[in-house]
Short mmCIF file of C-alpha atoms in Angstrom, two decimals:
data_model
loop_
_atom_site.label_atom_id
_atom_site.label_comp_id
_atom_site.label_asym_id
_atom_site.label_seq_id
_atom_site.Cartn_x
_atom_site.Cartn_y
_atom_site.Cartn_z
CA UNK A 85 -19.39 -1.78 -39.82
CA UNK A 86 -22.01 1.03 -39.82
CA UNK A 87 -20.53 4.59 -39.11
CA UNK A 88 -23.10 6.98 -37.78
CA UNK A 89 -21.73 10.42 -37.11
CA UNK A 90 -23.53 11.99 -33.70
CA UNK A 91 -26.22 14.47 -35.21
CA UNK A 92 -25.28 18.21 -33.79
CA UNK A 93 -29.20 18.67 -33.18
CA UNK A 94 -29.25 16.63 -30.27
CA UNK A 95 -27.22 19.14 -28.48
CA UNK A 96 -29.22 21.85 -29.04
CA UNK A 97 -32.53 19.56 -27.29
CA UNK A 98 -30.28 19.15 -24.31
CA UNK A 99 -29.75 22.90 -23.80
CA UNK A 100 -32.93 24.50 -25.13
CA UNK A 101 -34.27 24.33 -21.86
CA UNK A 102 -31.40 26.11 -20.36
CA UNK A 103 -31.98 30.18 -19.77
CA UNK A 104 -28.04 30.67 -18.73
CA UNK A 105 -25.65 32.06 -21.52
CA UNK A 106 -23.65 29.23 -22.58
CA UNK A 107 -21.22 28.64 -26.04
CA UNK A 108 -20.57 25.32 -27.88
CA UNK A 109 -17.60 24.37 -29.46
CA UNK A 110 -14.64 21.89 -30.41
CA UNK A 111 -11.14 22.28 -28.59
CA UNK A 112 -8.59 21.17 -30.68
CA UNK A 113 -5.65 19.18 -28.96
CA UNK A 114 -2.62 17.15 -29.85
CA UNK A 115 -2.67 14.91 -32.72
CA UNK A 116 -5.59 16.36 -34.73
CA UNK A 117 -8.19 15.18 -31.99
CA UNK A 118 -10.85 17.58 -30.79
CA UNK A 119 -13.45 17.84 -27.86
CA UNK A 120 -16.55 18.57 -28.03
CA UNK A 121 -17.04 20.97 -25.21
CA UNK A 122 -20.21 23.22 -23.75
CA UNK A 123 -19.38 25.74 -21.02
CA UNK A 124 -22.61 27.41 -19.26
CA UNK A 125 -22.26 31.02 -17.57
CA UNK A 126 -18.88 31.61 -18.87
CA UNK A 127 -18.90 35.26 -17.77
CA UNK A 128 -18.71 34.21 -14.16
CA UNK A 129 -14.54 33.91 -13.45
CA UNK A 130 -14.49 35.41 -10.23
CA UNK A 131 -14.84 31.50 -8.71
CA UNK A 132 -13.45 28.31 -9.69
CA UNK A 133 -15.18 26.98 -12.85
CA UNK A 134 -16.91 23.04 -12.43
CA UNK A 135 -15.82 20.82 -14.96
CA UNK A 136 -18.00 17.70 -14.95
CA UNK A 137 -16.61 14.15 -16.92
CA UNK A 138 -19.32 11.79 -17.86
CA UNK A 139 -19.52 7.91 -17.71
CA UNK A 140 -19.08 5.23 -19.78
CA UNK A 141 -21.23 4.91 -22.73
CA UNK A 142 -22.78 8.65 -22.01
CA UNK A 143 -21.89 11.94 -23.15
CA UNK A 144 -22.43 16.17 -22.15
CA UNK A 145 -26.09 15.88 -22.97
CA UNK A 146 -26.65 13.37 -20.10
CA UNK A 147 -25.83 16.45 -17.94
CA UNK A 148 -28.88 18.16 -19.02
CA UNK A 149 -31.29 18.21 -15.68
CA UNK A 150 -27.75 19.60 -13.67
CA UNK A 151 -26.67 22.27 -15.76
CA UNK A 152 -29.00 25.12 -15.10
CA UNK A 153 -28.31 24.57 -10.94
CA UNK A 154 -24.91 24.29 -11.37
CA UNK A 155 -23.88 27.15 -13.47
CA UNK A 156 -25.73 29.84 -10.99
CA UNK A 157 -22.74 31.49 -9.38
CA UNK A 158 -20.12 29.55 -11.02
CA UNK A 159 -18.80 29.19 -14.85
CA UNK A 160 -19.67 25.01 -15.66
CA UNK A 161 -18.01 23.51 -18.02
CA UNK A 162 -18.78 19.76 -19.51
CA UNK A 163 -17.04 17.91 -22.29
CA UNK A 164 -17.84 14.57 -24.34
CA UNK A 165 -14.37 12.31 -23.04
CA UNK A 166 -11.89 11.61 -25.87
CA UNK A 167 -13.48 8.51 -27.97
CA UNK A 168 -17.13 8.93 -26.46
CA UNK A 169 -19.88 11.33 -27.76
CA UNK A 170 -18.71 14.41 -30.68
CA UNK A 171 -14.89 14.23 -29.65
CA UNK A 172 -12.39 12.67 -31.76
CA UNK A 173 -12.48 8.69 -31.74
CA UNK A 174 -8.86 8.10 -31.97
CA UNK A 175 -6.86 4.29 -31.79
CA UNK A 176 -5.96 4.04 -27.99
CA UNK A 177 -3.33 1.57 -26.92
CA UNK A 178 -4.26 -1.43 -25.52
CA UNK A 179 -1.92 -1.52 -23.11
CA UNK A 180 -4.17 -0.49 -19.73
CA UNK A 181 -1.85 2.05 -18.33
CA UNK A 182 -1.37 3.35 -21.12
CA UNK A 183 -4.49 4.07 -22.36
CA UNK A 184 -5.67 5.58 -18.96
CA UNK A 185 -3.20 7.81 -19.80
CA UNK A 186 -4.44 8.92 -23.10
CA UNK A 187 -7.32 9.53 -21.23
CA UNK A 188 -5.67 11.65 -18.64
CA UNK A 189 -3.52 13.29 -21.43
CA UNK A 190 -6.98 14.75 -23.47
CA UNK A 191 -7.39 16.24 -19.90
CA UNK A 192 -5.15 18.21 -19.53
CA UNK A 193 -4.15 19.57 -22.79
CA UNK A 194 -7.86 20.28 -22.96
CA UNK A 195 -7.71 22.28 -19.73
CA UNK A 196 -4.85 23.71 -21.00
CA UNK A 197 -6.66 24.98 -24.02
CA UNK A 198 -9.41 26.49 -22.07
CA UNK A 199 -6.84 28.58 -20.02
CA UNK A 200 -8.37 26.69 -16.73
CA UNK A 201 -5.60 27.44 -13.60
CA UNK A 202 -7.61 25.63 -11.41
CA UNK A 203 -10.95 23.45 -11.62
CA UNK A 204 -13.10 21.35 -9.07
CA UNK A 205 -13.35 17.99 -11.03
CA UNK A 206 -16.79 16.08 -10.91
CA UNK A 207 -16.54 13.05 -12.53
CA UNK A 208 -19.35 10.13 -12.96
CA UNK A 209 -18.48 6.12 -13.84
CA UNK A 210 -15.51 6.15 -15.69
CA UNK A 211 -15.49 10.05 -15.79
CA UNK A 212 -15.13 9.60 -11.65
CA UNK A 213 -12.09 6.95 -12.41
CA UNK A 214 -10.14 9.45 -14.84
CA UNK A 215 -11.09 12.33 -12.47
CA UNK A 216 -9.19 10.50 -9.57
CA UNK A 217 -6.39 9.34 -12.12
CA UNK A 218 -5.82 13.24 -13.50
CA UNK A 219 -5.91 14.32 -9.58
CA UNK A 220 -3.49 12.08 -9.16
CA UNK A 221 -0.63 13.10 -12.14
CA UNK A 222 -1.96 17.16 -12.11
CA UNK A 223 -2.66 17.79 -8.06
CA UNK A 224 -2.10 21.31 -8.60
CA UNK A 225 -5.14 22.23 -10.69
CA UNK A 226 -8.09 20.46 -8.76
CA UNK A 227 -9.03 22.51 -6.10
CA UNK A 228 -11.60 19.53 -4.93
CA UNK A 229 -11.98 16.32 -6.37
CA UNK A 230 -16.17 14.69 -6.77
CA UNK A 231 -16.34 11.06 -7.44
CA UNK A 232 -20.31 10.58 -8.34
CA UNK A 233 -20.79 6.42 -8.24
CA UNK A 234 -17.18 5.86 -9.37
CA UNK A 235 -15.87 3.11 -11.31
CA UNK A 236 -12.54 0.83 -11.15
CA UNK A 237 -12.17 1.92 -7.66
CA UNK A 238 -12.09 -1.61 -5.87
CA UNK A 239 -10.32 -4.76 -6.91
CA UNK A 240 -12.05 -8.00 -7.68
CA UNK A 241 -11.58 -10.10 -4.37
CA UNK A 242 -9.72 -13.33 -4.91
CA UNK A 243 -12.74 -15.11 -3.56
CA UNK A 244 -15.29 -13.52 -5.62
CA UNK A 245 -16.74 -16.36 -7.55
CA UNK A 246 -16.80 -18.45 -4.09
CA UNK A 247 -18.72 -15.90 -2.32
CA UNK A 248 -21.33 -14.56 -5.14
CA UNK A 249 -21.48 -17.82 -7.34
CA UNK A 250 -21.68 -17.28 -11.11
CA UNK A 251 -23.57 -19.55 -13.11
CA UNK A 252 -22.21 -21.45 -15.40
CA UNK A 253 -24.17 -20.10 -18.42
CA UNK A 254 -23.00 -16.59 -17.71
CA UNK A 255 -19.47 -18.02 -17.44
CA UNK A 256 -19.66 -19.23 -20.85
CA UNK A 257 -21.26 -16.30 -21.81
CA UNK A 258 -18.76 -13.96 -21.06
CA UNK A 259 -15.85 -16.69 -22.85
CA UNK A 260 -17.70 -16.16 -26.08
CA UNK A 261 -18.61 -12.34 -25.61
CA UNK A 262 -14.97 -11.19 -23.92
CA UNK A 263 -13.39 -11.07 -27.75
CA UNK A 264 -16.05 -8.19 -28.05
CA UNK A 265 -16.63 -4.28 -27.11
CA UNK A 266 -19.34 -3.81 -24.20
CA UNK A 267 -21.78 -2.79 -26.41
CA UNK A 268 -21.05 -4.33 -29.88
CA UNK A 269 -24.54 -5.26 -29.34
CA UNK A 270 -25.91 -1.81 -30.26
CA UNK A 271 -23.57 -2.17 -33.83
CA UNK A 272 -24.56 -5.77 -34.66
CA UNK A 273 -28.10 -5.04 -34.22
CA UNK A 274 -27.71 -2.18 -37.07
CA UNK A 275 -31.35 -0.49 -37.40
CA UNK A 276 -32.69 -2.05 -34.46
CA UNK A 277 -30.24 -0.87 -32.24
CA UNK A 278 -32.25 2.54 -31.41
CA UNK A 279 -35.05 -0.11 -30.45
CA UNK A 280 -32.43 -2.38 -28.27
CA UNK A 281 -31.53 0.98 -26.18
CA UNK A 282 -34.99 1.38 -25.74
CA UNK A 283 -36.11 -1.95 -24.63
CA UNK A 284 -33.05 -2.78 -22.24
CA UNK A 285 -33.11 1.08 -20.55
CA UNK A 286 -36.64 2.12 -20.26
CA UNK A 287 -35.75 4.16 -17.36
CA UNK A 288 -34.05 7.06 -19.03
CA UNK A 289 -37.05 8.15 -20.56
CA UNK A 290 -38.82 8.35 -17.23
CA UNK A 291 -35.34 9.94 -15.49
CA UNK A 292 -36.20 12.62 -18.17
CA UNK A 293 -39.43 12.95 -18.12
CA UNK A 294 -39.64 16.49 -16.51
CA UNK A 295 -38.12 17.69 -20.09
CA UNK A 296 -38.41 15.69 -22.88
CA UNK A 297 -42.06 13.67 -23.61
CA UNK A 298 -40.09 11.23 -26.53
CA UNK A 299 -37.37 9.12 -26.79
CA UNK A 300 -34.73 11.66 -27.40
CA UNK A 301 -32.67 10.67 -24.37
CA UNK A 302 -32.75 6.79 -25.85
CA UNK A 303 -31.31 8.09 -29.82
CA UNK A 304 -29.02 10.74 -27.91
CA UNK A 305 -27.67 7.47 -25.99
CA UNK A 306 -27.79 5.34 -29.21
CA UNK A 307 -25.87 7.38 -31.61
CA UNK A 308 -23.78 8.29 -29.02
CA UNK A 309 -22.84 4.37 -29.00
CA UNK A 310 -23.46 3.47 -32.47
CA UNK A 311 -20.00 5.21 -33.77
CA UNK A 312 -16.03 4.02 -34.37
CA UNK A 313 -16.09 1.82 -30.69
CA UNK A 314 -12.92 4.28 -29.58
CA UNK A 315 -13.19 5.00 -26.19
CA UNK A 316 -15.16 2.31 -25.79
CA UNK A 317 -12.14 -0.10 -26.86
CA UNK A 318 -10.39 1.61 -24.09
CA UNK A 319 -12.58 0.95 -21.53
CA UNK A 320 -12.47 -2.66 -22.55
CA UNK A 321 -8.95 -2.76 -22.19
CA UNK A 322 -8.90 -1.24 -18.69
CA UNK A 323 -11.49 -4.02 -17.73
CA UNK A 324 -11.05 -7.67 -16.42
CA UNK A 325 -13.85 -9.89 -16.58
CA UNK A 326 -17.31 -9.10 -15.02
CA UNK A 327 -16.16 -5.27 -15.02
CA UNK A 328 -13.60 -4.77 -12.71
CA UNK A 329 -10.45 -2.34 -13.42
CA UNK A 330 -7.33 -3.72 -14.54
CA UNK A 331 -5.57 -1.20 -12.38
CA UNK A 332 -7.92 -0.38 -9.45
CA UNK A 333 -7.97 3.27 -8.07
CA UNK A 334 -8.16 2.02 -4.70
CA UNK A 335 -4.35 1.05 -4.92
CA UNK A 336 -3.04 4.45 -5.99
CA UNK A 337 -5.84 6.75 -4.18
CA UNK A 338 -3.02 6.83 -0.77
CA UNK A 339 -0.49 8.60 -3.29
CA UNK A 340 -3.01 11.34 -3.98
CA UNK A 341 -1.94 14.75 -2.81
CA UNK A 342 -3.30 15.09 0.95
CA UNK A 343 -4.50 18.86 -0.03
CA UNK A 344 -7.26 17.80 -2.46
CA UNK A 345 -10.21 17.39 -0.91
CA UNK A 346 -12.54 14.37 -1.75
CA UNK A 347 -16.16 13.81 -1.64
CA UNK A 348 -17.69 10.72 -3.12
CA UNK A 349 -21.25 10.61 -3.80
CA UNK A 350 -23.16 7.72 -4.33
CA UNK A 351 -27.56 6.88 -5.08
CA UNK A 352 -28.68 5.00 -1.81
CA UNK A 353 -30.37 2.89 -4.22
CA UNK A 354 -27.26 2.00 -6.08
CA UNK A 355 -25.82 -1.37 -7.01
CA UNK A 356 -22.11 -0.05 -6.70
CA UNK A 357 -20.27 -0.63 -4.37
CA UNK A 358 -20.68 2.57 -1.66
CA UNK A 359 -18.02 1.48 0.42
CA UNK A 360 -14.86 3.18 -1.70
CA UNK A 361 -15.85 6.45 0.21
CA UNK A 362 -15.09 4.97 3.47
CA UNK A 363 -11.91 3.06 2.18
CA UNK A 364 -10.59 6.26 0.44
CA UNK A 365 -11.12 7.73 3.84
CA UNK A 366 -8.68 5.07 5.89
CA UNK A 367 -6.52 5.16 2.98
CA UNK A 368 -6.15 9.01 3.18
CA UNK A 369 -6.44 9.43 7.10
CA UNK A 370 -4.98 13.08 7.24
CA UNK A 371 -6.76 13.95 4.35
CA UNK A 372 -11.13 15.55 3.82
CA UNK A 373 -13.14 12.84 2.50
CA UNK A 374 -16.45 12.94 2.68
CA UNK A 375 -19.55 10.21 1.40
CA UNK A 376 -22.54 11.69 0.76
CA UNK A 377 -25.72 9.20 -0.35
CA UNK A 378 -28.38 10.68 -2.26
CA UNK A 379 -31.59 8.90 -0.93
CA UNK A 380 -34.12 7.51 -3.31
CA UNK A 381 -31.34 7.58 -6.03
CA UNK A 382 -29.53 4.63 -8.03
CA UNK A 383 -26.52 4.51 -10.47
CA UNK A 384 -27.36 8.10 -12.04
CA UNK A 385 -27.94 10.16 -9.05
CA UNK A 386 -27.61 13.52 -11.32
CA UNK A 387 -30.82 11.83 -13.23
CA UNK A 388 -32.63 10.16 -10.63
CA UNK A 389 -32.35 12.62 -8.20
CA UNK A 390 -31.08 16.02 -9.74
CA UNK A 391 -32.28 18.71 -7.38
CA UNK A 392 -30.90 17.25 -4.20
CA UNK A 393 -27.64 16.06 -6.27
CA UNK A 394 -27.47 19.78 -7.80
CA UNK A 395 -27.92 20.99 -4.10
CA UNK A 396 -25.28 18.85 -2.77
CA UNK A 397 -23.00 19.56 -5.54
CA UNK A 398 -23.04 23.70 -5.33
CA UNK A 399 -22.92 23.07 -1.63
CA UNK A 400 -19.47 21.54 -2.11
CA UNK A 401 -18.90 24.05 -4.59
CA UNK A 402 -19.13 26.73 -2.03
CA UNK A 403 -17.05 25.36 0.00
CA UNK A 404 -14.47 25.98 -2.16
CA UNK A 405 -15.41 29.47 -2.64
#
């Protein structure tokens, strides 16, 4: 199977557009894994730092229309997620719970590494899902918890297939493709799978438009995805069929610890599911939970829509303090 390391230059594009101080570098955790890690005004301790968790399939760089806003008053830290992007790719168990836990596990002993005490924990996709599942095991050190177009929240609905019909073709489909990772596609397709990215996602070159004029976003997103499938395994073994989570948040978000404060955030033009911000709410009824949409945004409101998400975001931010 082709290896292809992720080239280091690619992080330097994301940032050179960046005029805040910021340092790049591995932290080194349990087990010989490391995480690739940037942290932007890192001078500014005197409020609580912004950690932000990417999505599935993505990776720090995605990050790169947010990070100037966000790092104004506050120290902003983002790292790749353990298997994904320039972190380690380790073997994850395929066990669901367990490997959440893995997940949850880099977390920490990452956060423990940077000397954070406290964080506000922004998470996106999957990075949303393991933001809530962290909040949940280590209550003490998120301050307030952002779920940006979460994953795995609700469960598949018994009647699912009755209500939205699925053809036939896609059922067989998904029989012959469920042995395989999400995108084993990009792998398969070997030299044409920069090509693929570019073809089936056309939009990321226009979400970042405003600073790169060439298809940097679609190779930062290929190689990113062309590697050792490890978290990407993972995520596979969290899933059920069609996408749903194995272990829905929605059925451990009551257990959460009623101080941390919630705000879910999701593109008005999404097609996720935006009501998980008004279930967390009945679920956590003496508890702040807030949904905010961002209008004329889809899936990746921090790319769609960045200065009202960055807005929104350091608004919540200040909030905290």
């Amino acid at each position: 199977m082709l290896r292809v390391s992720l080239p280091i230059s690619y992080c330097s594009f994301f940032v050179r557009s960046i005029a805040s101080m910021y340092n790049k570098r591995y932290v080194y955790i349990s087990n010989g894994n490391k995480i690739w890690t940037l942290t932007f005004s890192p001078d500014l301790s005197n409020k609580t730092p912004l950690v932000l968790l990417h999505g599935f399939g993505g990776g720090v760089g995605l990050w790169a229309l947010n990070f100037e806003d966000l790092c104004e008053n506050r120290t902003v830290h983002a790292f790749d997620l353990l298997g994904f992007g320039r972190s380690s790719r380790p073997h994850f168990d395929t066990d669901a719970r367990e490997a959440e836990n893995q997940f949850v596990e880099s977390i920490e002993e990452w956060r423990k590494e940077v000397g954070l005490e406290k964080m506000i924990l922004l998470g996106h996709n999957l990075g949303g899902f393991l933001a809530a599942a962290y909040s949940l095991k280590y209550p003490s050190r998120v301050k307030h918890l952002i779920l940006v177009e979460p994953w795995g929240f609700p469960e598949r609905p018994d009647s699912a297939e009755h209500e939205r019909p699925i053809p036939i073709w896609i059922k067989a489909l998904g029989a012959i493709l469920s042995p395989f990772n999400p995108l084993a596609g990009l792998r398969i397709a070997g030299p044409f799978g920069l090509s693929l990215v570019q073809r089936l996602r056309p939009d990321f070159k226009r979400k970042y438009s405003s600073m790169f004029d060439d298809n940097t976003v679609a190779e930062y997103i290929y190689h990113c995805n062309v590697q050792s499938p490890s978290g990407e395994t993972a995520f596979k073994n969290m899933t059920i069929p069609y996408g749903w989570a194995k272990r829905p948040m929605l059925q451990r978000i009551s257990q959460m610890d009623r101080d941390i404060p919630v705000t879910v955030v999701y593109g008005a033009r999404s097609c996720i599911d935006g009501n998980s911000g008004s279930t967390i709410q009945s679920l956590r009824p003496n508890s702040y939970v807030k949904t905010i949409a961002i209008l004329g945004a889809g899936h990746y409101v921090y790319a769609d829509q960045p200065e009202d998400f960055n807005q929104k975001v350091k608004d919540i931010c200040d909030s905290v303090d």
